[in-house]
């Protein structure tokens, strides 16, 4: 127990946030077994490609991207054992043995009565909210992820974020910046009436807040409050393993615990979970909803049959269920998590040394550049995050996503206002890139940083009425 922490080079110990080292090399705890070639392109080619897609990186062909940091969702590498398990998949419409294997693996970590497979995380959200919520209800969370919020609002309910104050400040230092403000939770429930709060949620790690972890102590307190009102408490669990690793490193009570013990303890305080298995469970597709309540599970299963499929496959093939059964166990390997968090923080530390402004402390799955601070000459309504995204692509073929005014600035009445922050997210796919790839990313960003004053703002020439970041078109401002 705990041995892996100091075994090689690590650790991202709290308040010691330089990657402290025995060896500087990040040790990827796997051999590469099958390779996917990366097509190298010239800067001239990339300038042409990005112009052709009107400066929107979502519209680029993936083959024209050298290092793709758009998301860590579904983009990881599966292991040899996952590929082997795929051959074991049974595609029976009902009662597939692959479902039994999947269910047993999920329940080995998450001890809930009902395990309902779905094609991805947002499908689990949709069937949960579709059956549990009605118009005017409230769901409180630390920070609802976009799809979670959208699915709550779709049924006419209100999604309210109650993260602690530090969680809203990009430079505030706190070991568990994803924690929920428990005093605010209690008064919010009192204010709207517990009868109007069918669910309390918490997202671990808190993606929208920068991939920040939540402590077990906080989960315990939130659970106590929810249960005191008889409200089911549900964890949005996509990055449960990364969260548990942060708990081990930063929460005194758990420094000797195994990751498995931390996972079990965390989830023992909840009444269910939604999962995007495209993150920590190492799937390229998949998700699940887990619940203890027969009533909630019945309602969700009825919707599942309507929109996803029979309850023993959800929206998945039997082979997908088999791959996830293996992946969910691989996710809790301490050597893997050590590498995962250390390599993310290695990127953060290097950019910090160069002077690139970043959201701190670094989260688990991504590093966020504060583009507004890096490019103070580009006002928010000229989209500094997007300008930086385009510059990283042109410079080195790196694709990252703007999380700022392009994504959040569009108002319901058609007007536009600056988002709270203009960030660029560098999300790291699991087990996909090596330290040399990350060194390349650092070099490219250093070059862009050195000539940051030359970067120009953008204007939007086309935008759809909603979710404009996916398809908007841009031009440079002269
Ligand atoms: N919850 C969280 C915290 C997420 O980060 C995501 C997806 C979802 C739910 C939805 O899961 O994509 O399987 O339907 N996040 C991805 C991202 C898309 O890039 O951060 P999904």
CSV table of C-alpha atoms in Angstrom, one decimal, residues 114 116-118 123-132 289-291 293-309 311:
chain,number,residue,atom,x,y,z
A,114,UNK,CA,-29.1,-1.7,-10.3
A,116,UNK,CA,-28.0,0.1,-16.3
A,117,UNK,CA,-25.7,0.3,-19.3
A,118,UNK,CA,-26.0,3.3,-21.7
A,123,UNK,CA,-27.7,9.0,-22.0
A,124,UNK,CA,-27.4,7.9,-18.3
A,125,UNK,CA,-28.2,11.5,-17.4
A,126,UNK,CA,-31.2,11.7,-19.8
A,127,UNK,CA,-32.9,8.6,-18.4
A,128,UNK,CA,-32.2,9.5,-14.8
A,129,UNK,CA,-33.5,13.1,-15.1
A,130,UNK,CA,-36.3,12.1,-17.5
A,131,UNK,CA,-37.8,9.8,-14.8
A,132,UNK,CA,-36.8,11.5,-11.6
A,289,UNK,CA,-26.4,4.6,-14.5
A,290,UNK,CA,-26.2,2.8,-11.2
A,291,UNK,CA,-28.9,3.1,-8.5
A,293,UNK,CA,-33.7,2.7,-5.5
A,294,UNK,CA,-36.0,0.2,-7.2
A,295,UNK,CA,-38.4,3.1,-8.1
A,296,UNK,CA,-35.8,5.3,-9.7
A,297,UNK,CA,-34.3,2.3,-11.5
A,298,UNK,CA,-37.7,1.2,-12.9
A,299,UNK,CA,-38.4,4.6,-14.3
A,300,UNK,CA,-35.0,4.9,-15.8
A,301,UNK,CA,-35.1,1.4,-17.4
A,302,UNK,CA,-38.4,2.2,-19.0
A,303,UNK,CA,-36.8,5.2,-20.7
A,304,UNK,CA,-33.8,3.1,-21.5
A,305,UNK,CA,-35.9,0.7,-23.5
A,306,UNK,CA,-37.4,3.6,-25.3
A,307,UNK,CA,-34.2,5.3,-26.3
A,308,UNK,CA,-31.2,3.1,-25.7
A,309,UNK,CA,-32.1,-0.5,-25.8
A,311,UNK,CA,-31.5,-3.4,-20.1
